mmCIF file of N, CA and C in Angstrom:
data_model
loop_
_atom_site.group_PDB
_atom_site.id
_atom_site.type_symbol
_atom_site.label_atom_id
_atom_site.label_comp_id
_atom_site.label_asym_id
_atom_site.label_seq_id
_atom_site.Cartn_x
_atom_site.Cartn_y
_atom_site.Cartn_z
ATOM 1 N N UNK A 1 18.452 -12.547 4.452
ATOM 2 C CA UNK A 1 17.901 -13.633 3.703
ATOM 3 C C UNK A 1 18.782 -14.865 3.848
ATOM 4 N N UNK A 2 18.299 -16.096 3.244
ATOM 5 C CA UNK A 2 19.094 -17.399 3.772
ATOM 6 C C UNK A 2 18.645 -18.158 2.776
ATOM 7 N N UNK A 3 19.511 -19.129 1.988
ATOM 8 C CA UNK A 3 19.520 -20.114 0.623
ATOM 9 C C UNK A 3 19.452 -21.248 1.531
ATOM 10 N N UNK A 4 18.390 -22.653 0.974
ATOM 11 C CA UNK A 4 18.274 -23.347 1.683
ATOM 12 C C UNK A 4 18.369 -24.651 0.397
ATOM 13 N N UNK A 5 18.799 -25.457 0.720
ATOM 14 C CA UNK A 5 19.303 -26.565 -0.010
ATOM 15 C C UNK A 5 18.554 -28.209 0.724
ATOM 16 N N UNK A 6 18.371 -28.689 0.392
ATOM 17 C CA UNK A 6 18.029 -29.988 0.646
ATOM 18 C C UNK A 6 18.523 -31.406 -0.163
ATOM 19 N N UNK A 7 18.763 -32.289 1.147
ATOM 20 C CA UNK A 7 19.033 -33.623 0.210
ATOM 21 C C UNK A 7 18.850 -34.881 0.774
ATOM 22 N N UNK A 8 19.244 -36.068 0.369
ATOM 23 C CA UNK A 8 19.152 -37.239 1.407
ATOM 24 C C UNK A 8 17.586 -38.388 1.194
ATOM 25 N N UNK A 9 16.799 -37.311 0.219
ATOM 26 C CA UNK A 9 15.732 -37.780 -0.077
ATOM 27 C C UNK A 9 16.192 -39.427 -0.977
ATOM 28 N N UNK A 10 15.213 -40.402 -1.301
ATOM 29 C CA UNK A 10 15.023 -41.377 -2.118
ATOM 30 C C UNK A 10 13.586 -42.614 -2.196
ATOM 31 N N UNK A 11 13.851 -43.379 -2.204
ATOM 32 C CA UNK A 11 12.915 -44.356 -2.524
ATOM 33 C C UNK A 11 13.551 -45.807 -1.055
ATOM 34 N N UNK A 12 12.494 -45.735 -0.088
ATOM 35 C CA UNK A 12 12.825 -46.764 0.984
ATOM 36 C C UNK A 12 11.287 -47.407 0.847
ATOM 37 N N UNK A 13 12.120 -48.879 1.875
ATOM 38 C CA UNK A 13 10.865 -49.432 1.875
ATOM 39 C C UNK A 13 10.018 -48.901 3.116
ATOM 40 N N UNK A 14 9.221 -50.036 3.400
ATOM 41 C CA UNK A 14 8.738 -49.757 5.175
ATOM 42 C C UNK A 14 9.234 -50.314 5.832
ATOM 43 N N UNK A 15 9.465 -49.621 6.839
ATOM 44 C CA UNK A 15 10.098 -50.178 8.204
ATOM 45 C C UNK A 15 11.887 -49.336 8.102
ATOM 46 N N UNK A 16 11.820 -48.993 6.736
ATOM 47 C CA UNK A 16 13.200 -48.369 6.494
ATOM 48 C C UNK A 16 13.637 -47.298 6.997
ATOM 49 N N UNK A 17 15.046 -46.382 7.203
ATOM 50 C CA UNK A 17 15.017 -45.619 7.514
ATOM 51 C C UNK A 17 15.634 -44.491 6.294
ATOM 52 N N UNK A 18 15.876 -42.625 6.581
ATOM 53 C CA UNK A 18 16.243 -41.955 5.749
ATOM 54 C C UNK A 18 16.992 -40.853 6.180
ATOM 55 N N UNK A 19 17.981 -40.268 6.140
ATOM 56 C CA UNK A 19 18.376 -39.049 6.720
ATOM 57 C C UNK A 19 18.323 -37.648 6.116
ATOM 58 N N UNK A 20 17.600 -36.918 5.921
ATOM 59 C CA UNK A 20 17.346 -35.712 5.261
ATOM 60 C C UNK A 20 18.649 -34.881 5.879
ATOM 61 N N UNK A 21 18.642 -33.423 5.016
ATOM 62 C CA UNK A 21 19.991 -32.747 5.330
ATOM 63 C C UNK A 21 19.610 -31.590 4.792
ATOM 64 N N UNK A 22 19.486 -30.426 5.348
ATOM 65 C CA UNK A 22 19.217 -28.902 4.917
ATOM 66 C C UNK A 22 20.357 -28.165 5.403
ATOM 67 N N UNK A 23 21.049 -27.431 4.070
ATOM 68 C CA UNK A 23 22.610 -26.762 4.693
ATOM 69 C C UNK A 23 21.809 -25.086 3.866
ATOM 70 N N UNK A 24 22.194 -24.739 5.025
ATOM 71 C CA UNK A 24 21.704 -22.925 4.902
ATOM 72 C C UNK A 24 22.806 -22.196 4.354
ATOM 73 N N UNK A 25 23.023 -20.941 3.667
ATOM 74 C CA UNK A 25 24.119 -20.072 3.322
ATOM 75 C C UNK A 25 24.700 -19.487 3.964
ATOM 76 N N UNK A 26 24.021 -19.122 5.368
ATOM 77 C CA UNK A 26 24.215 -18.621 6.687
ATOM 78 C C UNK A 26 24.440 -19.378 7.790
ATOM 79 N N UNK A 27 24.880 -18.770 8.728
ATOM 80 C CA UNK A 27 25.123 -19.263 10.277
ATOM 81 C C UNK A 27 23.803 -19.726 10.762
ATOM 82 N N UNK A 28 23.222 -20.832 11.108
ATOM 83 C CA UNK A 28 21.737 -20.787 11.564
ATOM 84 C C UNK A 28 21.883 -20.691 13.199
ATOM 85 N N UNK A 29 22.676 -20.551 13.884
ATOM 86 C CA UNK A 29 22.899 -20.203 15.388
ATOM 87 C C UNK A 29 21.732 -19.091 15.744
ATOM 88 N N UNK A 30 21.589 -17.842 15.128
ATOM 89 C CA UNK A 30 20.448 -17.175 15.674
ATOM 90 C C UNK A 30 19.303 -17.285 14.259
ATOM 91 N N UNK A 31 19.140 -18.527 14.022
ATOM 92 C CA UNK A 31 18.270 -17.963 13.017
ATOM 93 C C UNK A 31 16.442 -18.766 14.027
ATOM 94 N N UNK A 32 15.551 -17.991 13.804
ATOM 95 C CA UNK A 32 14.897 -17.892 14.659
ATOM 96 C C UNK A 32 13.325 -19.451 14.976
ATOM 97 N N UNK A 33 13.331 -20.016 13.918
ATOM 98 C CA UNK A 33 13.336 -21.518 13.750
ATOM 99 C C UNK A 33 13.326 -21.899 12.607
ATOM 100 N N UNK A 34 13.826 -23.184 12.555
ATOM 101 C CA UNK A 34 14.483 -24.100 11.347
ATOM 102 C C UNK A 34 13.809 -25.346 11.414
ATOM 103 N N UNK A 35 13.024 -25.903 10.079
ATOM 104 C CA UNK A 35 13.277 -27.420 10.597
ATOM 105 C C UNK A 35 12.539 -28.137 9.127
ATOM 106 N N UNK A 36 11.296 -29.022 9.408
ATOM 107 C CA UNK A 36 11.045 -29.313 7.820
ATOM 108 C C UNK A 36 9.388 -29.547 8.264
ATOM 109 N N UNK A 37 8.831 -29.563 6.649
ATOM 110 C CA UNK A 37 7.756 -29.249 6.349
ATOM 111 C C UNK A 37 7.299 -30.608 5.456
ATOM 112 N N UNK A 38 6.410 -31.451 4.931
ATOM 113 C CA UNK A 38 6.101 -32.295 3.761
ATOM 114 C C UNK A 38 4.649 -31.896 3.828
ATOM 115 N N UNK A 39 4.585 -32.448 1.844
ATOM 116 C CA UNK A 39 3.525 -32.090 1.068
ATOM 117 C C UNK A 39 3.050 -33.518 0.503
ATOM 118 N N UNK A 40 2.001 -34.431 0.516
ATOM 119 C CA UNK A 40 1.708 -35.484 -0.119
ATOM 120 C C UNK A 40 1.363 -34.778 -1.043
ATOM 121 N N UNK A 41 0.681 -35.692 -2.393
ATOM 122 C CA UNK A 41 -0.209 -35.456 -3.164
ATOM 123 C C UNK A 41 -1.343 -35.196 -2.296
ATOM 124 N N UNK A 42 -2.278 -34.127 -2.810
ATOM 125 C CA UNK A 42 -3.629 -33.935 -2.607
ATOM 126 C C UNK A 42 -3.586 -33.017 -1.482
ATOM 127 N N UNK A 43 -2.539 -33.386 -0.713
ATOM 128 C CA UNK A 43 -2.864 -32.308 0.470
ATOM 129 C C UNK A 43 -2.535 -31.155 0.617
ATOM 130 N N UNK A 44 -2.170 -30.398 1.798
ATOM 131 C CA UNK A 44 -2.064 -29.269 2.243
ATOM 132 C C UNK A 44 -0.464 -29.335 3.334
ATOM 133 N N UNK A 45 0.715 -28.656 2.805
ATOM 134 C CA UNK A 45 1.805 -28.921 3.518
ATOM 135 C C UNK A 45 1.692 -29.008 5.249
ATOM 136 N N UNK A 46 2.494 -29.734 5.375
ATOM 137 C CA UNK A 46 2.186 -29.862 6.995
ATOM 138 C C UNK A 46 3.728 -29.595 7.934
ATOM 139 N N UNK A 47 3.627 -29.347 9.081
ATOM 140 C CA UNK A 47 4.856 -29.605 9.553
ATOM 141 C C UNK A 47 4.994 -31.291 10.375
ATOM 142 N N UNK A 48 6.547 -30.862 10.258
ATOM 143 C CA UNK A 48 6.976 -32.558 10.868
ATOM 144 C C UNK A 48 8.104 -32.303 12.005
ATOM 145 N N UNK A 49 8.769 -31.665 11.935
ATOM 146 C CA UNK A 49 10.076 -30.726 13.169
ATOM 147 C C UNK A 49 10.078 -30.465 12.767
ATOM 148 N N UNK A 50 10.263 -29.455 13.627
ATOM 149 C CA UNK A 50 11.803 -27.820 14.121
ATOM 150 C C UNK A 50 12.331 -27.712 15.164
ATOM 151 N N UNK A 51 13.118 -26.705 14.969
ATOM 152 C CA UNK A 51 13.504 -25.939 15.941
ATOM 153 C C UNK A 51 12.580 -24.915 16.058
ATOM 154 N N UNK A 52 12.517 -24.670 17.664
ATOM 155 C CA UNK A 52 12.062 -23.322 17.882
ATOM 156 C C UNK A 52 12.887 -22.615 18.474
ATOM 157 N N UNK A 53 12.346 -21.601 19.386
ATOM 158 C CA UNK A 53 13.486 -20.866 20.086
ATOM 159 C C UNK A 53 14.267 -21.482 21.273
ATOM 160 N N UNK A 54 14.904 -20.951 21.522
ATOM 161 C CA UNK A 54 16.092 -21.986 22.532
ATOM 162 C C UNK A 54 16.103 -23.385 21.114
ATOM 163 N N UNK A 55 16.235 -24.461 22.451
ATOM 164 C CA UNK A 55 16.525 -25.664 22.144
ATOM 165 C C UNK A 55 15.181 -26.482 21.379
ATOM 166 N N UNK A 56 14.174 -26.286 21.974
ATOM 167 C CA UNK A 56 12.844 -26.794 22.208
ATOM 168 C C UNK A 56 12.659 -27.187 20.749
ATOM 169 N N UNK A 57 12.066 -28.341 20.606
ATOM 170 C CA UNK A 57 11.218 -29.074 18.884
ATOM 171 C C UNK A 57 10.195 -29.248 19.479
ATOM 172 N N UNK A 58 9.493 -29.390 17.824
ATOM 173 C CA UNK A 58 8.533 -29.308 17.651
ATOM 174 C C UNK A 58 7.666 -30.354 17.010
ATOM 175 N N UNK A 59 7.064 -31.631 17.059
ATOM 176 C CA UNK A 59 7.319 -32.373 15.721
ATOM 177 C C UNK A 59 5.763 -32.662 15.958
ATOM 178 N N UNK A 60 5.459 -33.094 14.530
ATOM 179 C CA UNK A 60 3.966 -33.873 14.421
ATOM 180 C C UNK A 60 3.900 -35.354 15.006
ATOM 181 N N UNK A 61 2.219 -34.982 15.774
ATOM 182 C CA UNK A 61 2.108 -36.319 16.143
ATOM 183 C C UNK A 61 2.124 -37.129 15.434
ATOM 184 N N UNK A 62 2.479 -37.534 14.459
ATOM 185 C CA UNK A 62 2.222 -38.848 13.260
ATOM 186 C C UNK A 62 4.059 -39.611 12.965
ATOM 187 N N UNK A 63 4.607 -38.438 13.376
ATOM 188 C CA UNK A 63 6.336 -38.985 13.610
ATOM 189 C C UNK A 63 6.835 -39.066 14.735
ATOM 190 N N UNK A 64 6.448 -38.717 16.140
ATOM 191 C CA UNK A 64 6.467 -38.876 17.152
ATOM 192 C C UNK A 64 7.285 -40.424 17.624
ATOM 193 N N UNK A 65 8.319 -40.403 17.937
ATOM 194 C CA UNK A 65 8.716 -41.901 18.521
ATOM 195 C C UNK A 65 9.750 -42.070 17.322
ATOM 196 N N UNK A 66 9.434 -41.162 15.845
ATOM 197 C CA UNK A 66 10.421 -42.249 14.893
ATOM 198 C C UNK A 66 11.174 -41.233 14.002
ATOM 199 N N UNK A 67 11.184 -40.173 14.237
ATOM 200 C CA UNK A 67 11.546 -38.965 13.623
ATOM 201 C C UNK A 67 12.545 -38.181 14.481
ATOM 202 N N UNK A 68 13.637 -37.584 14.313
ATOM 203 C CA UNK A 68 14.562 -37.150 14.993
ATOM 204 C C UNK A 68 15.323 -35.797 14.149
ATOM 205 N N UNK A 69 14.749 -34.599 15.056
ATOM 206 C CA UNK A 69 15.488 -33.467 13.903
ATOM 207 C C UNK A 69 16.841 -32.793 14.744
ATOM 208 N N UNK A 70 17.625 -33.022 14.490
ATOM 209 C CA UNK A 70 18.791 -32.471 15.212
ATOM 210 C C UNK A 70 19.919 -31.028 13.929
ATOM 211 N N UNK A 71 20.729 -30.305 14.730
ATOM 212 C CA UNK A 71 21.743 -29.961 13.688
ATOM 213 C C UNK A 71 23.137 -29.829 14.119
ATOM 214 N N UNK A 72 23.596 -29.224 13.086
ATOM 215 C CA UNK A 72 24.922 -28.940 13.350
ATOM 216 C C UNK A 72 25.731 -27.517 12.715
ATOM 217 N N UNK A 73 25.569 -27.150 13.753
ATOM 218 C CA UNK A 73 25.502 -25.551 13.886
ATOM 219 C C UNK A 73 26.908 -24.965 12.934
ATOM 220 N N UNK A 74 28.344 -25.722 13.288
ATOM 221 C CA UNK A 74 29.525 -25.377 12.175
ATOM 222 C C UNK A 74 29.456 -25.725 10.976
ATOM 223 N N UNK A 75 28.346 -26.856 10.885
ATOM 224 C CA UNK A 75 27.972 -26.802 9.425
ATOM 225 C C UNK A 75 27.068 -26.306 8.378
ATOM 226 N N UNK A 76 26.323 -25.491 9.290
ATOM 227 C CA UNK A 76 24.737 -25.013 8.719
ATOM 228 C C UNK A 76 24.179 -25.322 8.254
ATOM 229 N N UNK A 77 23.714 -26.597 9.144
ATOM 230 C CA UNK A 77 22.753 -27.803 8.569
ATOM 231 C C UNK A 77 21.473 -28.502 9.683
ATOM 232 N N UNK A 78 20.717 -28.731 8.912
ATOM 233 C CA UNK A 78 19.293 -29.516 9.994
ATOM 234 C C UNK A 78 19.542 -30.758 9.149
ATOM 235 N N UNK A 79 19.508 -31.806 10.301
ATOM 236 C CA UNK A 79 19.124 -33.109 9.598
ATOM 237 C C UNK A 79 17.653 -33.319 10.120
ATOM 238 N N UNK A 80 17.097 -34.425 9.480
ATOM 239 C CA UNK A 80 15.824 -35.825 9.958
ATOM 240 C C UNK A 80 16.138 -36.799 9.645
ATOM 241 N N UNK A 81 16.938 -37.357 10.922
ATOM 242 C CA UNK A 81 16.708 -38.637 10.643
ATOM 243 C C UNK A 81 15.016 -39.290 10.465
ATOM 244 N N UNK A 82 14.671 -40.368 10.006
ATOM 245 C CA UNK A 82 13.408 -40.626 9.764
ATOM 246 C C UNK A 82 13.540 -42.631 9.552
ATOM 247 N N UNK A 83 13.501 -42.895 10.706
ATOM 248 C CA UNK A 83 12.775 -44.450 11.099
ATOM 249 C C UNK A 83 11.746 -44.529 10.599
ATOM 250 N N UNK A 84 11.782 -45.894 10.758
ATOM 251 C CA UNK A 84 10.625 -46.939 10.640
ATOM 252 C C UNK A 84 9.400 -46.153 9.745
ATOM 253 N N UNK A 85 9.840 -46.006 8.640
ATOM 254 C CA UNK A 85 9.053 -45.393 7.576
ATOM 255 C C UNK A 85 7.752 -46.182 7.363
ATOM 256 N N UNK A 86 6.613 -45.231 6.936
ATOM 257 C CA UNK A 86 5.115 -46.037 6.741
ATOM 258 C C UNK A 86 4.942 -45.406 5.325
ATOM 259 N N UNK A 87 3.950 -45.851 4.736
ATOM 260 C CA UNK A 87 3.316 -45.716 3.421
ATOM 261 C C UNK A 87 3.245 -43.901 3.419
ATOM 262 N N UNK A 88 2.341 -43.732 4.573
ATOM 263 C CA UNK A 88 2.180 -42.200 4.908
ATOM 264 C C UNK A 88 2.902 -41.696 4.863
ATOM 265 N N UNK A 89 4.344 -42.054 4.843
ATOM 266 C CA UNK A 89 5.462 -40.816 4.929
ATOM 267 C C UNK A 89 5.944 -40.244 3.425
ATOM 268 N N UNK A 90 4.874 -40.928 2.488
ATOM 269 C CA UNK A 90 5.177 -40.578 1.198
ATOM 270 C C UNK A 90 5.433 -39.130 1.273
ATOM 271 N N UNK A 91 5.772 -37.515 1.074
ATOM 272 C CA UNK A 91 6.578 -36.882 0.369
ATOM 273 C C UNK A 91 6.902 -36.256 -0.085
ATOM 274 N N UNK A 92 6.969 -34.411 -0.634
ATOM 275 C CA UNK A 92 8.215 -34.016 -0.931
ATOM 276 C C UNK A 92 7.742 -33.389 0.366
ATOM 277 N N UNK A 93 9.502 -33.804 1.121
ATOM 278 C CA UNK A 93 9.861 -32.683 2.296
ATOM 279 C C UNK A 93 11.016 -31.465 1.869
ATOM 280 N N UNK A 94 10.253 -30.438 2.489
ATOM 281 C CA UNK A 94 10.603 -29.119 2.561
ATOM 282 C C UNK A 94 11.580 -28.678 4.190
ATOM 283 N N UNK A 95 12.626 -27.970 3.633
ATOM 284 C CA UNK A 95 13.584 -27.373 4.572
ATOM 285 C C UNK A 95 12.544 -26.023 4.800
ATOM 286 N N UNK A 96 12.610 -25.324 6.411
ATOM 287 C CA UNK A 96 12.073 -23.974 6.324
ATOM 288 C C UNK A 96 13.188 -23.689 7.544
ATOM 289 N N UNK A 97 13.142 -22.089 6.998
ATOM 290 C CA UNK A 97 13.815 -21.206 7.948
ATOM 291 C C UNK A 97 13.283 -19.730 8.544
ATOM 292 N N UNK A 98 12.800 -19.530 9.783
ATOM 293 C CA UNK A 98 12.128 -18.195 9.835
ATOM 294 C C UNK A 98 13.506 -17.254 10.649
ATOM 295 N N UNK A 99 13.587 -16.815 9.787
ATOM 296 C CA UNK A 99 14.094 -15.440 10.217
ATOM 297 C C UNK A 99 13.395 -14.256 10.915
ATOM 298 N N UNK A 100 14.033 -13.790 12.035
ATOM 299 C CA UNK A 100 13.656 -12.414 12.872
ATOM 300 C C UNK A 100 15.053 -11.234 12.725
ATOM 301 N N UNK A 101 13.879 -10.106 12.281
ATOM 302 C CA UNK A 101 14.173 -8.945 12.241
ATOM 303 C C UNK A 101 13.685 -7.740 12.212
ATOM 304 N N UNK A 102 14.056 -6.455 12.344
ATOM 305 C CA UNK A 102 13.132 -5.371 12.013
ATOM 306 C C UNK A 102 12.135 -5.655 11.296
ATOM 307 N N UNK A 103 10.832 -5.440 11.952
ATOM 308 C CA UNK A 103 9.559 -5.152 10.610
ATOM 309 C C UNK A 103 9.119 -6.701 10.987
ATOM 310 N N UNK A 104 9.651 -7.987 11.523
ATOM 311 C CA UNK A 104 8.861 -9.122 11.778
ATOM 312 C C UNK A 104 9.981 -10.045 12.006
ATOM 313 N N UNK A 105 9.008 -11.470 10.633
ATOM 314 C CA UNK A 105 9.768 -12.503 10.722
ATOM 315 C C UNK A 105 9.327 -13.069 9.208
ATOM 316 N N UNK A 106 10.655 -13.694 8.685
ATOM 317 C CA UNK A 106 10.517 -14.087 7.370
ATOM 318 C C UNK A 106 10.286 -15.486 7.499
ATOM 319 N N UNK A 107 9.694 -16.051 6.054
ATOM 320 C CA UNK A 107 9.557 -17.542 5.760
ATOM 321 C C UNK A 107 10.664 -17.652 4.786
ATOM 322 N N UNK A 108 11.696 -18.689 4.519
ATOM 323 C CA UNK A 108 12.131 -19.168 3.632
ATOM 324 C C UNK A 108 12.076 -20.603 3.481
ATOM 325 N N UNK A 109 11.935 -20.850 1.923
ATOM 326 C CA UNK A 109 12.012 -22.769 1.852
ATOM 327 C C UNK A 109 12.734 -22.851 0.699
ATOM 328 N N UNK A 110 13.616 -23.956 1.018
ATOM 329 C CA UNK A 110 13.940 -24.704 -0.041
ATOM 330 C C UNK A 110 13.125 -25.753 -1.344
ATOM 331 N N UNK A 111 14.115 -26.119 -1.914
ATOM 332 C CA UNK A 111 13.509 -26.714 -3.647
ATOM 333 C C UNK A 111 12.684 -27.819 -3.110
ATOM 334 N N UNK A 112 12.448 -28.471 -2.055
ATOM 335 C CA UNK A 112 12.295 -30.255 -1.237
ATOM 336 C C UNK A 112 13.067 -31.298 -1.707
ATOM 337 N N UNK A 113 12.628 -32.023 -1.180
ATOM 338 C CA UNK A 113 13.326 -33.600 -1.636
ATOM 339 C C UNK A 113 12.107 -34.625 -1.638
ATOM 340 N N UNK A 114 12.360 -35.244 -2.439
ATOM 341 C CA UNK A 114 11.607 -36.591 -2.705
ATOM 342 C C UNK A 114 11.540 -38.065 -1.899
ATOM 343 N N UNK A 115 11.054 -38.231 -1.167
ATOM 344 C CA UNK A 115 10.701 -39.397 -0.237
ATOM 345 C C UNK A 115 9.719 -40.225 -0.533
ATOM 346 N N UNK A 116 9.846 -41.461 -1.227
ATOM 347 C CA UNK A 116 8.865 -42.158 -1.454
ATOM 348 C C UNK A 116 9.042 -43.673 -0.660
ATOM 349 N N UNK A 117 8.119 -43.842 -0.187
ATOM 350 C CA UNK A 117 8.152 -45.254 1.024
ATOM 351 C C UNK A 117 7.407 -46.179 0.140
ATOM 352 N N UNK A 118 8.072 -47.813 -0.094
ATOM 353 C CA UNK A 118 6.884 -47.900 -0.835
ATOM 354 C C UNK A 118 7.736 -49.496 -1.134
ATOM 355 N N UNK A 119 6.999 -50.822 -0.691
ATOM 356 C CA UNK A 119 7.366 -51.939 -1.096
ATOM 357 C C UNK A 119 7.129 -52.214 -2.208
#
């Protein structure tokens, strides 16, 4: 299992930028993909990056060009950076981590963070 923490969230304008930060309890070196998830009001959670296996991301076309998920493996952490923010990027983003092991692969998420874009 793996504790997932999130932070970095706040209140930007547009055009602004934000750096999200997910630090795991564990080593995430083999953990089997990592990355983040957001929920507007009304909708249905979506993804935005990850990691997948190997190196390879993953990100939604709607952040494409302005979204950047990188980590840092001695620290057991995923960042997003997140440019040139739009209205749409309103908000709460979710850390996820799937774990592989006997019997499958697990989901874990963190508490989110709050991102509100908004002149």
């Amino acid at each position: 299992q793996v504790q997932l923490v999130e932070s970095g969230g706040g209140l930007v304008q547009p055009g602004g930028s934000l750096r999200l930060s997910c630090t795991a309890s564990r080593s995430i070196f083999t953990i089997y993909a990592m990355g983040w998830y957001r929920q507007a009001p009304g909708k249905q959670r979506e993804l935005v990056a990850v990691f997948t296996s190997g190196d390879r991301t993953n990100y939604a076309d709607s952040v494409k060009g302005r979204f950047t998920i990188s980590r840092d493996n001695a620290k057991n952490t995923v960042y997003l950076q997140m440019n040139s923010l739009k209205l749409e990027d309103t908000a709460v983003y979710y850390c996820n981590a799937v774990l592989a092991g006997v019997g499958g692969k697990y989901d874990y998420w963190g508490q989110g963070t709050q991102v509100t874009v908004s002149s």
